Amino acid sequence: MIPMAILQDYTGENCTANNFLAVILGNRTALTGGSGKVVNSGPNDYIFIYYADHGSAGMVAMPTGDDLYAKDLIEVLKKKHEAKSYKSMVFYLEACESGSMFDGLLTEDMNIYAVTASTPAESSYAMYCPGHYPSPEDDFETCLGDLFSISWIEDSEKHDLQKETLQQQHGVVRRRTLVDYLDFSSHVMQYGNKELSKEPIFTYIGTNPDNDNFTMKAEEFSSNPSAEIAHWSRLTRGAVSQRDAQLHYLWHRFNRSADGSSEKIDAQKQLQNEILSRQQVDQNIHQIIAQVFGEENVSKMIESIRPAGQPLVDDWDCLKMLVRIYGEICGSLSIYGKKYTRAMANMCNAGINKKQMTLASNQACLK
């Protein structure tokens, strides 16, 4: 049965990448704060992980502390597999560029089936946003969900999960999340052992007895029914790029404030600061790349995408180093600024070193 209450074992300052990985491994000694609960699983256990936060190429954000890098996540999953601590695992990941956390990294022999909200090079999208359809109640000023997340959760809430398979749900969710002829859409991706997708969802998250014996119509699982696409296009016309969710919130707050009021003046100031901050990050990254690789290679460094099946970067420690150096000199990358981690990965693949990054960051950011 799907639980109706959510127990929060690690919140606030205790919700960190280190604790998340320790929980997966079942390593209580590595925990800092929190309830102390871990995934104490064995060789006959099925594990389901759902992770939702902001993301960028090669990493996903945590509420507190350092981001979680793909390399570190995969290494922990490998340790979990080598310890024979699960029979099979399903991992749903909601984040921008979430495919980069598994692409070229998660192997079939680990017996993990991963589903991501987007490819390694796409944004994911927020839903139920103020001023968009469908819109939340007026009391809410922020987006209340993510398109991928609400798709699989709402699908799970209404169906008999003893009968619906992971693959069938993937078809429903992919169809709802991908609306090709609209500006906002992402491709839901599958990685790892796709044979596991034949198993019923019930195996991993249980089911709601109220939905037992629910029978889905065949067209709900069809590959590309035009009527279904048109239906979802109406429901998703209010999606907002996750990377622009903060900008959307500030614009909505400014737009709904009374002219001349102190609230509108404050909202305008915050909106202008957000826009200026974005412009500054754009300028910083442009200048850093130009100084190291030349003005003619800036676009290539920012836009280059590796072929499917190839990891984002060859040297993950280099990527961590560039993100750290930028943060120390130019300021930590914002949610928007993290769109440039792919550029940093490309810089690593092109052979940049610590001295070059430090010098270029100083010249770009300390003027």
Short mmCIF file of C-alpha atoms in Angstrom, two decimals, residues 6-228:
data_model
loop_
_atom_site.label_atom_id
_atom_site.label_comp_id
_atom_site.label_asym_id
_atom_site.label_seq_id
_atom_site.Cartn_x
_atom_site.Cartn_y
_atom_site.Cartn_z
CA ILE A 6 5.85 10.97 4.65
CA LEU A 7 8.39 10.57 7.42
CA GLN A 8 11.15 13.15 7.18
CA ASP A 9 14.32 11.60 8.55
CA TYR A 10 16.85 14.07 7.10
CA THR A 11 15.83 17.70 6.71
CA GLY A 12 17.47 21.13 6.71
CA GLU A 13 21.19 21.03 7.40
CA ASN A 14 21.06 17.22 7.62
CA CYS A 15 19.83 16.81 4.04
CA THR A 16 23.25 16.47 2.40
CA ALA A 17 24.88 14.46 -0.35
CA ASN A 18 27.01 12.64 2.22
CA ASN A 19 23.97 11.56 4.24
CA PHE A 20 22.05 10.56 1.12
CA LEU A 21 24.85 8.27 -0.03
CA ALA A 22 25.36 6.88 3.48
CA VAL A 23 21.65 6.06 3.72
CA ILE A 24 21.77 4.15 0.42
CA LEU A 25 24.82 2.16 1.56
CA GLY A 26 23.32 1.45 4.97
CA ASN A 27 26.36 3.11 6.58
CA ARG A 28 25.20 4.60 9.88
CA THR A 29 28.73 5.56 10.97
CA ALA A 30 29.02 7.99 8.03
CA LEU A 31 25.86 9.90 8.95
CA THR A 32 25.80 13.42 10.34
CA GLY A 33 22.55 14.25 12.13
CA GLY A 34 19.13 13.05 11.12
CA SER A 35 17.18 10.09 12.44
CA GLY A 36 19.94 7.56 11.78
CA LYS A 37 17.72 5.44 9.54
CA VAL A 38 19.43 3.78 6.59
CA VAL A 39 18.55 1.31 3.83
CA ASN A 40 19.48 -1.86 5.69
CA SER A 41 18.70 -4.19 2.80
CA GLY A 42 19.69 -7.69 1.75
CA PRO A 43 19.99 -9.79 -1.42
CA ASN A 44 16.24 -10.43 -1.68
CA ASP A 45 15.10 -6.82 -1.29
CA TYR A 46 13.64 -4.50 -3.91
CA ILE A 47 14.59 -0.82 -3.62
CA PHE A 48 12.82 2.24 -5.03
CA ILE A 49 14.48 5.68 -5.00
CA TYR A 50 12.74 8.87 -6.11
CA TYR A 51 14.95 11.97 -6.18
CA ALA A 52 13.77 15.47 -7.13
CA ASP A 53 15.79 18.69 -7.09
CA HIS A 54 17.46 21.13 -9.43
CA GLY A 55 20.17 19.68 -11.64
CA SER A 56 22.72 20.36 -14.32
CA ALA A 57 25.10 18.37 -16.46
CA GLY A 58 26.77 15.78 -14.21
CA MET A 59 25.22 16.80 -10.91
CA VAL A 60 22.02 17.26 -8.94
CA ALA A 61 21.50 19.77 -6.16
CA MET A 62 21.04 19.08 -2.47
CA PRO A 63 19.16 21.34 -0.04
CA THR A 64 22.34 21.76 1.99
CA GLY A 65 26.05 21.57 1.20
CA ASP A 66 27.76 20.26 -1.90
CA ASP A 67 25.95 18.99 -4.96
CA LEU A 68 25.78 15.29 -5.73
CA TYR A 69 27.98 14.34 -8.71
CA ALA A 70 27.13 11.49 -11.06
CA LYS A 71 30.45 9.76 -10.43
CA ASP A 72 29.87 9.65 -6.66
CA LEU A 73 26.32 8.36 -7.03
CA ILE A 74 27.36 5.59 -9.44
CA GLU A 75 30.26 4.55 -7.21
CA VAL A 76 27.89 4.14 -4.25
CA LEU A 77 25.41 2.16 -6.34
CA LYS A 78 28.26 -0.10 -7.47
CA LYS A 79 29.28 -0.70 -3.85
CA LYS A 80 25.67 -1.50 -2.99
CA HIS A 81 25.55 -4.00 -5.84
CA GLU A 82 28.89 -5.60 -4.98
CA ALA A 83 27.72 -6.05 -1.38
CA LYS A 84 24.69 -7.95 -2.70
CA SER A 85 22.47 -5.59 -0.74
CA TYR A 86 19.49 -5.68 -3.09
CA LYS A 87 17.80 -7.92 -5.64
CA SER A 88 16.88 -5.09 -8.00
CA MET A 89 16.48 -1.33 -7.82
CA VAL A 90 14.38 1.31 -9.56
CA PHE A 91 15.57 4.93 -9.54
CA TYR A 92 13.32 7.81 -10.68
CA LEU A 93 15.23 11.10 -11.04
CA GLU A 94 13.64 14.52 -11.56
CA ALA A 95 16.14 17.25 -12.47
CA CYS A 96 17.36 19.28 -15.40
CA GLU A 97 19.80 17.30 -17.56
CA SER A 98 19.12 14.31 -15.29
CA GLY A 99 20.10 11.83 -18.00
CA SER A 100 23.73 12.87 -17.48
CA MET A 101 23.67 11.18 -14.07
CA PHE A 102 23.40 7.74 -15.70
CA ASP A 103 24.31 8.01 -19.39
CA GLY A 104 27.46 6.01 -20.08
CA LEU A 105 27.81 5.26 -16.36
CA LEU A 106 25.04 2.89 -15.23
CA THR A 107 25.70 -0.62 -16.53
CA GLU A 108 23.08 -3.33 -17.04
CA ASP A 109 24.83 -5.82 -14.75
CA MET A 110 24.10 -3.64 -11.70
CA ASN A 111 20.42 -4.66 -11.98
CA ILE A 112 19.18 -1.10 -11.68
CA TYR A 113 16.48 0.45 -13.85
CA ALA A 114 16.75 4.25 -13.92
CA VAL A 115 14.20 6.67 -15.38
CA THR A 116 15.07 10.36 -15.76
CA ALA A 117 12.93 13.40 -16.46
CA SER A 118 15.13 14.52 -19.34
CA THR A 119 18.06 13.65 -21.57
CA PRO A 120 21.61 14.60 -20.54
CA ALA A 121 21.15 17.95 -22.32
CA GLU A 122 17.57 19.08 -21.59
CA SER A 123 15.80 21.06 -18.92
CA SER A 124 12.98 19.49 -16.99
CA TYR A 125 9.83 21.51 -16.38
CA ALA A 126 7.79 22.80 -13.46
CA MET A 127 4.00 22.52 -13.44
CA TYR A 128 0.98 24.00 -11.68
CA CYS A 129 2.58 27.45 -11.84
CA PRO A 130 0.85 30.76 -11.01
CA GLY A 131 -0.56 32.48 -14.06
CA HIS A 132 -0.44 29.31 -16.16
CA TYR A 133 -2.95 26.57 -16.88
CA PRO A 134 -3.58 24.59 -14.77
CA SER A 135 -2.88 27.16 -12.08
CA PRO A 136 -2.71 26.71 -8.30
CA GLU A 137 -4.91 28.67 -5.93
CA ASP A 138 -4.15 32.37 -5.56
CA ASP A 139 -2.45 31.82 -2.19
CA PHE A 140 0.41 30.00 -3.90
CA GLU A 141 3.11 32.06 -5.61
CA THR A 142 5.37 29.19 -6.69
CA CYS A 143 5.08 26.20 -8.99
CA LEU A 144 3.74 23.20 -7.08
CA GLY A 145 5.10 20.30 -9.07
CA ASP A 146 7.36 19.02 -11.83
CA LEU A 147 5.96 17.68 -15.09
CA PHE A 148 7.77 14.34 -14.92
CA SER A 149 7.04 13.87 -11.23
CA ILE A 150 3.34 14.71 -11.33
CA SER A 151 3.00 12.44 -14.37
CA TRP A 152 4.27 9.27 -12.69
CA ILE A 153 2.73 10.08 -9.31
CA GLU A 154 -0.72 10.88 -10.71
CA ASP A 155 -0.53 7.78 -12.88
CA SER A 156 0.34 5.68 -9.82
CA GLU A 157 -2.48 7.16 -7.77
CA LYS A 158 -5.25 6.04 -10.11
CA HIS A 159 -4.13 2.62 -11.40
CA ASP A 160 -3.84 -0.92 -10.08
CA LEU A 161 -0.06 -1.13 -9.73
CA GLN A 162 -0.20 -4.89 -9.39
CA LYS A 163 -1.07 -4.97 -13.09
CA GLU A 164 0.62 -1.88 -14.52
CA THR A 165 4.28 -2.45 -15.38
CA LEU A 166 7.13 0.01 -15.14
CA GLN A 167 7.35 0.02 -18.93
CA GLN A 168 3.67 0.83 -19.28
CA GLN A 169 4.05 3.71 -16.85
CA HIS A 170 7.11 4.91 -18.77
CA GLY A 171 4.97 5.08 -21.90
CA VAL A 172 2.28 7.13 -20.17
CA VAL A 173 4.77 9.47 -18.51
CA ARG A 174 6.92 9.93 -21.62
CA ARG A 175 3.86 10.80 -23.66
CA ARG A 176 2.66 13.36 -21.13
CA THR A 177 6.11 14.90 -20.62
CA LEU A 178 7.06 15.03 -24.28
CA VAL A 179 4.89 17.32 -26.38
CA ASP A 180 7.03 17.84 -29.47
CA TYR A 181 5.29 20.80 -31.02
CA LEU A 182 5.42 22.97 -27.91
CA ASP A 183 8.42 24.94 -26.70
CA PHE A 184 8.50 23.15 -23.36
CA SER A 185 9.07 19.41 -23.42
CA SER A 186 11.64 16.89 -22.29
CA HIS A 187 12.37 13.31 -23.26
CA VAL A 188 11.91 10.84 -20.40
CA MET A 189 14.85 8.44 -20.60
CA GLN A 190 15.60 4.86 -19.46
CA TYR A 191 19.01 3.59 -18.36
CA GLY A 192 20.50 0.45 -16.88
CA ASN A 193 18.73 -2.90 -16.94
CA LYS A 194 15.61 -2.20 -19.01
CA GLU A 195 14.42 -5.81 -18.57
CA LEU A 196 13.28 -4.74 -15.11
CA SER A 197 10.72 -2.46 -16.74
CA LYS A 198 8.60 -5.56 -17.43
CA GLU A 199 7.93 -5.94 -13.70
CA PRO A 200 4.78 -4.54 -12.04
CA ILE A 201 5.17 -1.21 -10.26
CA PHE A 202 3.69 -2.86 -7.16
CA THR A 203 6.99 -4.70 -6.62
CA TYR A 204 8.72 -1.43 -5.79
CA ILE A 205 6.18 1.02 -4.36
CA GLY A 206 3.18 -1.09 -3.38
CA THR A 207 -0.34 -0.11 -4.40
CA ASN A 208 -3.53 1.51 -3.19
CA PRO A 209 -6.23 -1.13 -2.47
CA ASP A 210 -8.87 1.31 -3.70
CA ASN A 211 -7.46 0.86 -7.20
CA ASP A 212 -7.35 -2.94 -7.17
CA ASN A 213 -8.89 -4.46 -10.29
CA PHE A 214 -8.72 -1.13 -12.15
CA THR A 215 -8.44 -1.89 -15.87
CA MET A 216 -6.66 0.52 -18.17
CA LYS A 217 -7.78 1.01 -21.74
CA ALA A 218 -5.37 -0.22 -24.38
CA GLU A 219 -5.02 3.25 -25.91
CA GLU A 220 -3.50 4.56 -22.67
CA PHE A 221 -0.41 2.47 -23.42
CA SER A 222 -0.31 3.07 -27.19
CA SER A 223 2.91 4.45 -28.63
CA ASN A 224 1.71 7.75 -30.09
CA PRO A 225 -2.05 8.33 -30.21
CA SER A 226 -2.75 11.80 -31.62
CA ALA A 227 -5.78 12.32 -29.39
CA GLU A 228 -3.71 11.58 -26.29
#
